[in-house]
Amino acid sequence: MPDLTVLGIETSCDETAAAVVRLDAAGRAEVLASVVASQLEAHAPYGGVVPEIAARAHVEIVDTIIARALDEAGLAFSGLDGVGATAGPGLVGGVMVGLSAGKAIALARGLPLVAVNHLEGHALSPRLTEDLPFPYLLLLVSGGHCQLLEVEGVGRARRLGSTVDDAAGEAFDKIAKSLGLGYPGGPALERLTQGGDPTHFALPRALLGREGCDFSFSGLKTAAARLAETIGSDRDRRDLAAAVQLAIARQLAERTARAMAAYARRRQGRDLRFAVAGGVAANATVRRLLTEAGAAQGFSFSAPPLKYCTDNAAMIALAAAERLRAGLSDGLDAPARPRWPLDARAAAERPLHAVGRKGAKA
Ligand code: KG4
Ligand code: ZN
């Protein structure tokens, strides 16, 4: 089996990213280049991502970012075996920019195109730097998503649980906003927790002990916002941030522990592998509680390095390469999809978002 060298393009939210990944005959990935241009400054005055500003910023810079990725990889278009671009879910204006760029390159160079599901990119991201065989249990926690998935292979993911309201990153962002912190709130809130006492303020523990593996953060968000209005001192703000972080991390760990127990039963205790991905996986407390939950049930723990936890194109290039290897590619008429569940069956049987994403990343 020959090596596959694939260009990936990611423009579904507020990062314009391009990367080149090589997949060797044994299925090991090597990131030859990964370039990410964040639009944070363009959106900062609005306290969240503005779709029109995002789409325009992607248009202005996407060609440059692709050229830079190829340059860093030391390759010309002729050195590529395929091109993958995020085709959703995400802000459709931005998705169209990256997908169109990918289609243009595929057409001009006669390369196969892969229309990549952004969630599949996150789901496969631990395989960028680790030899993590299928199947594994994955917690995907980002600004737009909070799901537990059983990843059985490329194009095969079963959803075990999902949030019934906000995503965990969205909760971090919104609570950070009510504490007067800038966007993105997660990292700012984590910094504020330094020296904070997480036991000073009591926060609701949603779904604790409840059956299933779904998540809910809206009660916590409301309670934290109310408390934020009544406090003034720096110490109180630190304590509240610490309490919020611990409450979110605990819920993630508790629901994940349930999914682990069910998964371990189904697999009869064999090959128990757990991975976490998405921007919130950058949070040290979240990682610690998840590691502990996994260790208690005999799971190995994988997490991509931070640069591959948040949005990037290396994970998109990898997903495209793995699909190409499996004989999967897409036509040049592949649509940009604002919504695109990874597990279409679970989404149809148990739709969780009646009204769709509402947060900064929505
Ligand atoms: O994966 P990502 O870059 O974008 C989406 O696809 O959503 O995730 C971004 C999210 C934001 O909500 C951000 O606040 C959160 O990840 N995040 C964090 C941390 N770093 C990023 N949340 C908590 N603690 C962090 N250190
Ligand atoms: Zn993402």
mmCIF file of C-alpha atoms and ligand atoms in Angstrom:
data_model
loop_
_atom_site.group_PDB
_atom_site.id
_atom_site.type_symbol
_atom_site.label_atom_id
_atom_site.label_comp_id
_atom_site.label_asym_id
_atom_site.label_seq_id
_atom_site.Cartn_x
_atom_site.Cartn_y
_atom_site.Cartn_z
ATOM 1 C CA MET A 1 0.000 0.000 0.000
ATOM 2 C CA PRO A 2 1.584 3.332 -0.999
ATOM 3 C CA ASP A 3 1.850 6.329 1.309
ATOM 4 C CA LEU A 4 -0.924 8.877 0.985
ATOM 5 C CA THR A 5 -0.114 12.581 1.223
ATOM 6 C CA VAL A 6 -3.204 14.704 1.701
ATOM 7 C CA LEU A 7 -3.945 18.419 2.027
ATOM 8 C CA GLY A 8 -6.625 19.314 4.577
ATOM 9 C CA ILE A 9 -8.595 22.571 4.745
ATOM 10 C CA GLU A 10 -10.668 23.736 7.719
ATOM 11 C CA THR A 11 -12.901 26.837 7.713
ATOM 12 C CA SER A 12 -16.028 25.818 9.641
ATOM 13 C CA CYS A 13 -15.746 28.346 12.455
ATOM 14 C CA ASP A 14 -13.249 31.080 13.320
ATOM 15 C CA GLU A 15 -9.993 29.391 12.372
ATOM 16 C CA THR A 16 -8.678 29.301 8.818
ATOM 17 C CA ALA A 17 -6.442 26.243 8.714
ATOM 18 C CA ALA A 18 -4.551 24.104 6.213
ATOM 19 C CA ALA A 19 -2.353 21.077 6.828
ATOM 20 C CA VAL A 20 -0.537 18.295 5.040
ATOM 21 C CA VAL A 21 -0.618 14.795 6.536
ATOM 22 C CA ARG A 22 1.067 11.664 5.285
ATOM 23 C CA LEU A 23 -0.459 8.274 6.070
ATOM 24 C CA ASP A 24 2.041 5.437 5.692
ATOM 25 C CA ALA A 25 1.385 1.865 4.631
ATOM 26 C CA ALA A 26 0.929 0.769 8.236
ATOM 27 C CA GLY A 27 -1.697 3.476 8.822
ATOM 28 C CA ARG A 28 0.577 5.736 10.876
ATOM 29 C CA ALA A 29 0.103 9.458 10.403
ATOM 30 C CA GLU A 30 2.757 12.125 10.128
ATOM 31 C CA VAL A 31 1.880 15.805 10.162
ATOM 32 C CA LEU A 32 4.126 17.464 7.562
ATOM 33 C CA ALA A 33 2.645 20.919 8.148
ATOM 34 C CA SER A 34 -0.221 22.417 10.132
ATOM 35 C CA VAL A 35 -1.030 26.109 9.835
ATOM 36 C CA VAL A 36 -3.820 27.772 11.806
ATOM 37 C CA ALA A 37 -4.810 31.425 11.468
ATOM 38 C CA SER A 38 -7.195 32.470 14.211
ATOM 39 C CA GLN A 39 -9.717 35.252 13.667
ATOM 40 C CA LEU A 40 -10.057 35.899 17.394
ATOM 41 C CA GLU A 41 -9.231 39.586 17.105
ATOM 42 C CA ALA A 42 -11.805 40.172 14.378
ATOM 43 C CA HIS A 43 -14.585 38.779 16.595
ATOM 44 C CA ALA A 44 -13.403 39.986 20.008
ATOM 45 C CA PRO A 45 -15.356 43.284 19.980
ATOM 46 C CA TYR A 46 -18.602 41.281 19.557
ATOM 47 C CA GLY A 47 -17.966 38.745 22.335
ATOM 48 C CA GLY A 48 -18.476 35.805 20.002
ATOM 49 C CA VAL A 49 -18.097 34.613 16.428
ATOM 50 C CA VAL A 50 -19.954 36.721 13.834
ATOM 51 C CA PRO A 51 -20.714 34.470 10.814
ATOM 52 C CA GLU A 52 -20.412 37.161 8.127
ATOM 53 C CA ILE A 53 -17.094 38.425 9.491
ATOM 54 C CA ALA A 54 -15.835 34.829 9.691
ATOM 55 C CA ALA A 55 -16.746 34.006 6.072
ATOM 56 C CA ARG A 56 -15.115 37.180 4.767
ATOM 57 C CA ALA A 57 -11.948 36.599 6.773
ATOM 58 C CA HIS A 58 -11.707 33.008 5.436
ATOM 59 C CA VAL A 59 -11.995 34.265 1.837
ATOM 60 C CA GLU A 60 -9.224 36.784 2.370
ATOM 61 C CA ILE A 61 -6.703 34.378 3.789
ATOM 62 C CA VAL A 62 -7.474 30.788 2.761
ATOM 63 C CA ASP A 63 -5.200 30.765 -0.331
ATOM 64 C CA THR A 64 -2.274 32.144 1.659
ATOM 65 C CA ILE A 65 -2.754 29.565 4.423
ATOM 66 C CA ILE A 66 -2.870 26.692 1.920
ATOM 67 C CA ALA A 67 0.281 27.984 0.201
ATOM 68 C CA ARG A 68 2.017 28.285 3.560
ATOM 69 C CA ALA A 69 1.104 24.714 4.545
ATOM 70 C CA LEU A 70 2.462 23.328 1.273
ATOM 71 C CA ASP A 71 5.575 25.436 1.667
ATOM 72 C CA GLU A 72 6.186 24.170 5.215
ATOM 73 C CA ALA A 73 5.680 20.606 4.018
ATOM 74 C CA GLY A 74 8.159 21.267 1.206
ATOM 75 C CA LEU A 75 5.632 20.138 -1.381
ATOM 76 C CA ALA A 76 3.950 21.415 -4.517
ATOM 77 C CA PHE A 77 0.377 20.470 -5.489
ATOM 78 C CA SER A 78 1.949 17.726 -7.609
ATOM 79 C CA GLY A 79 3.170 16.030 -4.401
ATOM 80 C CA LEU A 80 -0.391 15.467 -3.169
ATOM 81 C CA ASP A 81 -2.543 12.349 -3.504
ATOM 82 C CA GLY A 82 -5.781 14.013 -2.465
ATOM 83 C CA VAL A 83 -7.454 16.973 -0.844
ATOM 84 C CA GLY A 84 -9.915 17.043 2.036
ATOM 85 C CA ALA A 85 -12.000 20.004 3.156
ATOM 86 C CA THR A 86 -14.464 20.374 5.998
ATOM 87 C CA ALA A 87 -17.956 20.257 4.482
ATOM 88 C CA GLY A 88 -19.804 20.745 7.813
ATOM 89 C CA PRO A 89 -21.187 20.986 10.372
ATOM 90 C CA GLY A 90 -20.439 24.632 10.999
ATOM 91 C CA LEU A 91 -21.080 28.170 9.848
ATOM 92 C CA VAL A 92 -22.119 27.552 6.283
ATOM 93 C CA GLY A 93 -20.558 30.726 4.809
ATOM 94 C CA GLY A 94 -17.159 29.702 6.117
ATOM 95 C CA VAL A 95 -17.586 26.046 5.202
ATOM 96 C CA MET A 96 -18.319 27.051 1.599
ATOM 97 C CA VAL A 97 -15.058 28.993 1.399
ATOM 98 C CA GLY A 98 -12.820 26.082 2.379
ATOM 99 C CA LEU A 99 -14.855 23.495 0.487
ATOM 100 C CA SER A 100 -14.759 25.605 -2.694
ATOM 101 C CA ALA A 101 -10.997 26.011 -2.351
ATOM 102 C CA GLY A 102 -10.656 22.240 -1.960
ATOM 103 C CA LYS A 103 -12.869 21.581 -4.974
ATOM 104 C CA ALA A 104 -10.900 24.034 -7.111
ATOM 105 C CA ILE A 105 -7.601 22.342 -6.242
ATOM 106 C CA ALA A 106 -9.075 18.874 -6.829
ATOM 107 C CA LEU A 107 -10.459 19.928 -10.225
ATOM 108 C CA ALA A 108 -7.354 21.783 -11.383
ATOM 109 C CA ARG A 109 -4.948 19.057 -10.277
ATOM 110 C CA GLY A 110 -7.075 16.009 -10.998
ATOM 111 C CA LEU A 111 -7.004 14.952 -7.336
ATOM 112 C CA PRO A 112 -9.702 13.059 -5.439
ATOM 113 C CA LEU A 113 -11.773 15.247 -3.088
ATOM 114 C CA VAL A 114 -12.997 14.223 0.341
ATOM 115 C CA ALA A 115 -15.809 16.251 1.921
ATOM 116 C CA VAL A 116 -14.897 15.801 5.581
ATOM 117 C CA ASN A 117 -17.257 15.882 8.538
ATOM 118 C CA HIS A 118 -15.617 18.206 11.085
ATOM 119 C CA LEU A 119 -16.756 15.878 13.881
ATOM 120 C CA GLU A 120 -15.048 12.925 12.238
ATOM 121 C CA GLY A 121 -11.907 15.074 12.139
ATOM 122 C CA HIS A 122 -12.112 15.587 15.918
ATOM 123 C CA ALA A 123 -13.009 11.910 16.425
ATOM 124 C CA LEU A 124 -9.888 10.741 14.579
ATOM 125 C CA SER A 125 -7.582 13.478 15.932
ATOM 126 C CA PRO A 126 -6.013 11.279 18.657
ATOM 127 C CA ARG A 127 -4.672 9.092 15.817
ATOM 128 C CA LEU A 128 -2.569 12.005 14.510
ATOM 129 C CA THR A 129 0.095 11.474 17.135
ATOM 130 C CA GLU A 130 -0.711 8.118 18.721
ATOM 131 C CA ASP A 131 -1.098 4.579 17.600
ATOM 132 C CA LEU A 132 -4.700 4.305 18.785
ATOM 133 C CA PRO A 133 -6.463 1.346 17.139
ATOM 134 C CA PHE A 134 -10.224 1.158 16.558
ATOM 135 C CA PRO A 135 -12.522 0.812 18.383
ATOM 136 C CA TYR A 136 -12.324 3.393 21.147
ATOM 137 C CA LEU A 137 -14.654 5.407 23.290
ATOM 138 C CA LEU A 138 -14.404 9.120 22.600
ATOM 139 C CA LEU A 139 -15.571 12.184 24.450
ATOM 140 C CA LEU A 140 -15.778 15.076 22.004
ATOM 141 C CA VAL A 141 -15.999 18.313 23.980
ATOM 142 C CA SER A 142 -15.770 21.570 22.081
ATOM 143 C CA GLY A 143 -17.522 24.898 21.789
ATOM 144 C CA GLY A 144 -20.193 23.438 19.540
ATOM 145 C CA HIS A 145 -20.306 19.790 20.574
ATOM 146 C CA CYS A 146 -20.462 17.578 23.612
ATOM 147 C CA GLN A 147 -20.878 13.928 22.693
ATOM 148 C CA LEU A 148 -19.789 10.463 23.715
ATOM 149 C CA LEU A 149 -19.041 8.338 20.671
ATOM 150 C CA GLU A 150 -18.023 4.781 20.112
ATOM 151 C CA VAL A 151 -15.566 5.145 17.217
ATOM 152 C CA GLU A 152 -15.526 1.812 15.404
ATOM 153 C CA GLY A 153 -13.734 2.905 12.251
ATOM 154 C CA VAL A 154 -13.701 5.487 9.503
ATOM 155 C CA GLY A 155 -17.277 6.519 8.821
ATOM 156 C CA ARG A 156 -18.487 4.376 11.695
ATOM 157 C CA ALA A 157 -19.277 6.173 14.938
ATOM 158 C CA ARG A 158 -22.119 5.403 17.326
ATOM 159 C CA ARG A 159 -23.397 8.170 19.551
ATOM 160 C CA LEU A 160 -23.864 7.048 23.147
ATOM 161 C CA GLY A 161 -24.762 10.413 24.616
ATOM 162 C CA SER A 162 -24.951 14.098 23.823
ATOM 163 C CA THR A 163 -25.843 17.379 25.459
ATOM 164 C CA VAL A 164 -29.521 18.207 25.780
ATOM 165 C CA ASP A 165 -28.773 21.945 25.818
ATOM 166 C CA ASP A 166 -25.382 23.694 25.705
ATOM 167 C CA ALA A 167 -22.042 22.185 24.752
ATOM 168 C CA ALA A 168 -19.444 22.202 27.543
ATOM 169 C CA GLY A 169 -17.281 24.785 25.762
ATOM 170 C CA GLU A 170 -20.348 26.950 25.210
ATOM 171 C CA ALA A 171 -21.060 26.762 28.959
ATOM 172 C CA PHE A 172 -17.466 27.792 29.711
ATOM 173 C CA ASP A 173 -17.743 30.666 27.220
ATOM 174 C CA LYS A 174 -21.099 31.961 28.471
ATOM 175 C CA ILE A 175 -20.189 31.751 32.156
ATOM 176 C CA ALA A 176 -16.862 33.423 31.426
ATOM 177 C CA LYS A 177 -18.798 36.239 29.754
ATOM 178 C CA SER A 178 -20.965 36.726 32.835
ATOM 179 C CA LEU A 179 -17.727 36.948 34.852
ATOM 180 C CA GLY A 180 -16.612 39.730 32.535
ATOM 181 C CA LEU A 181 -13.970 37.651 30.761
ATOM 182 C CA GLY A 182 -13.281 37.886 27.026
ATOM 183 C CA TYR A 183 -13.913 35.326 24.311
ATOM 184 C CA PRO A 184 -12.996 32.472 24.146
ATOM 185 C CA GLY A 185 -13.995 32.099 27.745
ATOM 186 C CA GLY A 186 -12.669 28.604 28.505
ATOM 187 C CA PRO A 187 -8.961 29.412 28.670
ATOM 188 C CA ALA A 188 -9.642 32.757 30.418
ATOM 189 C CA LEU A 189 -11.826 31.045 33.009
ATOM 190 C CA GLU A 190 -9.198 28.369 33.604
ATOM 191 C CA ARG A 191 -6.613 31.091 34.271
ATOM 192 C CA LEU A 192 -8.975 32.804 36.716
ATOM 193 C CA THR A 193 -9.335 29.600 38.778
ATOM 194 C CA GLN A 194 -5.714 29.945 40.003
ATOM 195 C CA GLY A 195 -5.868 30.052 43.802
ATOM 196 C CA GLY A 196 -9.674 29.805 43.793
ATOM 197 C CA ASP A 197 -11.591 27.655 46.297
ATOM 198 C CA PRO A 198 -14.060 25.438 44.385
ATOM 199 C CA THR A 199 -16.042 24.634 47.561
ATOM 200 C CA HIS A 200 -16.961 28.233 48.456
ATOM 201 C CA PHE A 201 -19.958 28.398 46.101
ATOM 202 C CA ALA A 202 -22.426 25.523 45.711
ATOM 203 C CA LEU A 203 -23.589 24.898 42.156
ATOM 204 C CA PRO A 204 -26.266 22.483 40.895
ATOM 205 C CA ARG A 205 -25.057 19.055 39.823
ATOM 206 C CA ALA A 206 -27.246 18.308 36.819
ATOM 207 C CA LEU A 207 -28.209 14.746 35.922
ATOM 208 C CA LEU A 208 -26.071 13.349 38.756
ATOM 209 C CA GLY A 209 -26.891 9.656 39.127
ATOM 210 C CA ARG A 210 -29.393 9.798 36.234
ATOM 211 C CA GLU A 211 -29.519 6.933 33.733
ATOM 212 C CA GLY A 212 -27.838 7.334 30.350
ATOM 213 C CA CYS A 213 -24.886 9.359 29.147
ATOM 214 C CA ASP A 214 -26.427 12.689 28.159
ATOM 215 C CA PHE A 215 -25.160 16.041 29.430
ATOM 216 C CA SER A 216 -26.849 19.258 30.531
ATOM 217 C CA PHE A 217 -25.211 22.562 31.401
ATOM 218 C CA SER A 218 -28.015 25.128 31.250
ATOM 219 C CA GLY A 219 -28.881 24.935 34.985
ATOM 220 C CA LEU A 220 -25.252 25.447 35.909
ATOM 221 C CA LYS A 221 -25.001 28.344 33.484
ATOM 222 C CA THR A 222 -28.038 30.116 34.978
ATOM 223 C CA ALA A 223 -26.900 29.538 38.570
ATOM 224 C CA ALA A 224 -23.385 30.764 37.832
ATOM 225 C CA ALA A 225 -24.676 33.856 36.002
ATOM 226 C CA ARG A 226 -26.877 34.757 39.001
ATOM 227 C CA LEU A 227 -23.989 34.356 41.408
ATOM 228 C CA ALA A 228 -21.708 36.379 39.142
ATOM 229 C CA GLU A 229 -24.119 39.328 39.435
ATOM 230 C CA THR A 230 -23.969 39.349 43.225
ATOM 231 C CA ILE A 231 -20.221 39.092 43.798
ATOM 232 C CA GLY A 232 -17.551 41.738 43.477
ATOM 233 C CA SER A 233 -14.249 40.767 45.026
ATOM 234 C CA ASP A 234 -11.467 39.166 43.008
ATOM 235 C CA ARG A 235 -11.386 36.350 45.496
ATOM 236 C CA ASP A 236 -15.097 35.590 44.950
ATOM 237 C CA ARG A 237 -14.581 35.638 41.201
ATOM 238 C CA ARG A 238 -11.704 33.173 41.498
ATOM 239 C CA ASP A 239 -13.785 30.935 43.773
ATOM 240 C CA LEU A 240 -16.743 31.006 41.403
ATOM 241 C CA ALA A 241 -14.533 30.234 38.394
ATOM 242 C CA ALA A 242 -13.009 27.306 40.279
ATOM 243 C CA ALA A 243 -16.461 25.996 41.260
ATOM 244 C CA VAL A 244 -17.708 26.269 37.672
ATOM 245 C CA GLN A 245 -14.679 24.501 36.249
ATOM 246 C CA LEU A 246 -14.981 21.679 38.767
ATOM 247 C CA ALA A 247 -18.740 21.321 38.174
ATOM 248 C CA ILE A 248 -18.264 21.032 34.408
ATOM 249 C CA ALA A 249 -15.314 18.647 34.744
ATOM 250 C CA ARG A 250 -17.212 16.488 37.252
ATOM 251 C CA GLN A 251 -20.245 16.201 35.022
ATOM 252 C CA LEU A 252 -18.081 15.287 32.035
ATOM 253 C CA ALA A 253 -16.273 12.646 34.101
ATOM 254 C CA GLU A 254 -19.421 11.247 35.716
ATOM 255 C CA ARG A 255 -21.305 10.831 32.428
ATOM 256 C CA THR A 256 -18.186 9.449 30.751
ATOM 257 C CA ALA A 257 -17.763 6.916 33.574
ATOM 258 C CA ARG A 258 -21.278 5.653 32.797
ATOM 259 C CA ALA A 259 -20.480 5.327 29.115
ATOM 260 C CA MET A 260 -17.259 3.521 30.041
ATOM 261 C CA ALA A 261 -19.146 1.007 32.184
ATOM 262 C CA ALA A 262 -21.586 0.222 29.348
ATOM 263 C CA TYR A 263 -18.786 0.070 26.786
ATOM 264 C CA ALA A 264 -16.687 -2.241 28.989
ATOM 265 C CA ARG A 265 -19.664 -4.586 29.422
ATOM 266 C CA ARG A 266 -20.233 -4.736 25.680
ATOM 267 C CA ARG A 267 -16.571 -5.386 24.981
ATOM 268 C CA GLN A 268 -16.407 -7.902 27.826
ATOM 269 C CA GLY A 269 -13.551 -5.968 29.352
ATOM 270 C CA ARG A 270 -11.247 -6.273 26.331
ATOM 271 C CA ASP A 271 -9.241 -3.496 24.659
ATOM 272 C CA LEU A 272 -10.665 -0.660 26.717
ATOM 273 C CA ARG A 273 -9.457 2.545 25.134
ATOM 274 C CA PHE A 274 -10.696 6.046 25.860
ATOM 275 C CA ALA A 275 -9.819 9.288 24.093
ATOM 276 C CA VAL A 276 -10.870 12.889 24.574
ATOM 277 C CA ALA A 277 -10.831 15.525 21.819
ATOM 278 C CA GLY A 278 -12.094 19.044 21.146
ATOM 279 C CA GLY A 279 -11.143 22.419 22.580
ATOM 280 C CA VAL A 280 -12.323 21.730 26.142
ATOM 281 C CA ALA A 281 -9.855 18.818 26.320
ATOM 282 C CA ALA A 282 -7.253 21.565 26.748
ATOM 283 C CA ASN A 283 -8.569 22.099 30.288
ATOM 284 C CA ALA A 284 -6.249 20.505 32.856
ATOM 285 C CA THR A 285 -8.982 19.763 35.421
ATOM 286 C CA VAL A 286 -11.159 18.152 32.761
ATOM 287 C CA ARG A 287 -8.235 15.984 31.655
ATOM 288 C CA ARG A 288 -7.392 15.011 35.227
ATOM 289 C CA LEU A 289 -10.917 13.882 36.167
ATOM 290 C CA LEU A 290 -11.324 11.993 32.885
ATOM 291 C CA THR A 291 -7.978 10.246 33.352
ATOM 292 C CA GLU A 292 -9.037 9.209 36.851
ATOM 293 C CA ALA A 293 -12.418 7.956 35.631
ATOM 294 C CA GLY A 294 -10.721 5.890 32.930
ATOM 295 C CA ALA A 295 -8.071 4.481 35.259
ATOM 296 C CA ALA A 296 -10.765 3.341 37.711
ATOM 297 C CA GLN A 297 -12.305 1.166 34.992
ATOM 298 C CA GLY A 298 -9.123 -0.044 33.311
ATOM 299 C CA PHE A 299 -9.235 2.230 30.259
ATOM 300 C CA SER A 300 -6.157 3.583 28.529
ATOM 301 C CA PHE A 301 -6.275 7.356 28.078
ATOM 302 C CA SER A 302 -5.389 9.290 24.933
ATOM 303 C CA ALA A 303 -5.631 12.971 24.191
ATOM 304 C CA PRO A 304 -4.197 14.840 21.250
ATOM 305 C CA PRO A 305 -1.640 17.566 21.987
ATOM 306 C CA LEU A 306 -3.381 20.881 22.625
ATOM 307 C CA LYS A 307 -2.775 22.197 19.091
ATOM 308 C CA TYR A 308 -4.801 19.276 17.710
ATOM 309 C CA CYS A 309 -7.528 19.553 20.390
ATOM 310 C CA THR A 310 -8.746 22.921 19.163
ATOM 311 C CA ASP A 311 -9.810 23.390 15.547
ATOM 312 C CA ASN A 312 -7.059 22.557 13.054
ATOM 313 C CA ALA A 313 -6.689 21.134 9.564
ATOM 314 C CA ALA A 314 -4.356 18.241 10.417
ATOM 315 C CA MET A 315 -7.336 16.287 11.745
ATOM 316 C CA ILE A 316 -9.239 17.088 8.530
ATOM 317 C CA ALA A 317 -6.314 15.911 6.371
ATOM 318 C CA LEU A 318 -6.081 12.710 8.432
ATOM 319 C CA ALA A 319 -9.819 12.001 8.113
ATOM 320 C CA ALA A 320 -9.532 12.570 4.353
ATOM 321 C CA ALA A 321 -6.482 10.292 4.080
ATOM 322 C CA GLU A 322 -8.168 7.521 6.070
ATOM 323 C CA ARG A 323 -11.257 7.818 3.868
ATOM 324 C CA LEU A 324 -9.198 7.715 0.674
ATOM 325 C CA ARG A 325 -7.435 4.623 1.965
ATOM 326 C CA ALA A 326 -10.841 3.043 2.593
ATOM 327 C CA GLY A 327 -11.775 3.832 -1.023
ATOM 328 C CA LEU A 328 -14.080 6.707 -0.136
ATOM 329 C CA SER A 329 -14.139 10.054 -1.945
ATOM 330 C CA ASP A 330 -16.734 12.644 -2.927
ATOM 331 C CA GLY A 331 -17.939 14.338 -6.085
ATOM 332 C CA LEU A 332 -17.324 17.987 -6.860
ATOM 333 C CA ASP A 333 -21.021 18.560 -6.147
ATOM 334 C CA ALA A 334 -20.565 17.704 -2.441
ATOM 335 C CA PRO A 335 -22.700 20.203 -0.505
ATOM 336 C CA ALA A 336 -21.696 22.423 2.412
ATOM 337 C CA ARG A 337 -23.790 21.253 5.354
ATOM 338 C CA PRO A 338 -24.543 23.515 8.334
ATOM 339 C CA ARG A 339 -25.756 20.414 10.196
ATOM 340 C CA TRP A 340 -24.290 16.996 9.734
ATOM 341 C CA PRO A 341 -24.564 14.485 12.584
ATOM 342 C CA LEU A 342 -21.830 11.829 12.694
ATOM 343 C CA ASP A 343 -24.260 9.159 13.781
ATOM 344 C CA ALA A 344 -27.242 9.872 11.529
ATOM 345 C CA ARG A 345 -29.323 7.061 13.022
ATOM 346 C CA ALA A 346 -28.998 8.254 16.631
ATOM 347 C CA ALA A 347 -29.684 11.825 15.524
ATOM 348 C CA ALA A 348 -32.899 10.750 13.796
ATOM 349 C CA GLU A 349 -34.082 8.495 16.610
ATOM 350 C CA ARG A 350 -33.101 10.754 19.481
ATOM 351 C CA PRO A 351 -32.884 14.331 18.220
ATOM 352 C CA LEU A 352 -31.424 16.319 21.095
ATOM 353 C CA HIS A 353 -31.331 19.797 19.682
ATOM 354 C CA ALA A 354 -34.856 20.886 18.925
ATOM 355 C CA VAL A 355 -33.775 24.389 17.997
ATOM 356 C CA GLY A 356 -30.120 23.933 17.109
ATOM 357 C CA ARG A 357 -26.904 25.423 18.345
ATOM 358 C CA LYS A 358 -27.174 28.766 20.058
ATOM 359 C CA GLY A 359 -23.759 29.583 21.410
ATOM 360 C CA ALA A 360 -20.828 31.609 20.247
ATOM 361 C CA LYS A 361 -19.686 28.732 18.071
ATOM 362 C CA ALA A 362 -23.177 28.220 16.604
HETATM 363 O O1 KG4 B 1 -12.707 22.556 19.253
HETATM 364 P P1 KG4 B 1 -12.822 24.029 19.347
HETATM 365 O O2 KG4 B 1 -11.600 24.856 18.971
HETATM 366 O O3 KG4 B 1 -13.972 24.585 18.450
HETATM 367 C C1 KG4 B 1 -15.189 23.946 18.175
HETATM 368 O O4 KG4 B 1 -15.237 23.154 17.216
HETATM 369 O O5 KG4 B 1 -16.128 24.235 18.939
HETATM 370 O O6 KG4 B 1 -13.260 24.372 20.828
HETATM 371 C C2 KG4 B 1 -13.329 25.676 21.315
HETATM 372 C C3 KG4 B 1 -13.956 25.638 22.705
HETATM 373 C C4 KG4 B 1 -14.332 27.013 23.225
HETATM 374 O O7 KG4 B 1 -15.632 26.939 23.769
HETATM 375 C C5 KG4 B 1 -13.293 27.271 24.312
HETATM 376 O O8 KG4 B 1 -13.764 28.113 25.351
HETATM 377 C C6 KG4 B 1 -13.012 25.877 24.817
HETATM 378 O O9 KG4 B 1 -13.024 25.066 23.641
HETATM 379 N N1 KG4 B 1 -11.717 25.797 25.479
HETATM 380 C C7 KG4 B 1 -11.555 25.591 26.813
HETATM 381 C C8 KG4 B 1 -10.162 25.658 27.066
HETATM 382 N N2 KG4 B 1 -9.529 25.898 25.884
HETATM 383 C C9 KG4 B 1 -10.494 25.977 24.920
HETATM 384 N N3 KG4 B 1 -12.450 25.362 27.774
HETATM 385 C C10 KG4 B 1 -11.979 25.198 29.030
HETATM 386 N N4 KG4 B 1 -10.670 25.271 29.367
HETATM 387 C C11 KG4 B 1 -9.734 25.501 28.427
HETATM 388 N N5 KG4 B 1 -8.432 25.568 28.763
HETATM 389 ZN ZN ZN B 2 -14.152 21.817 16.337
#
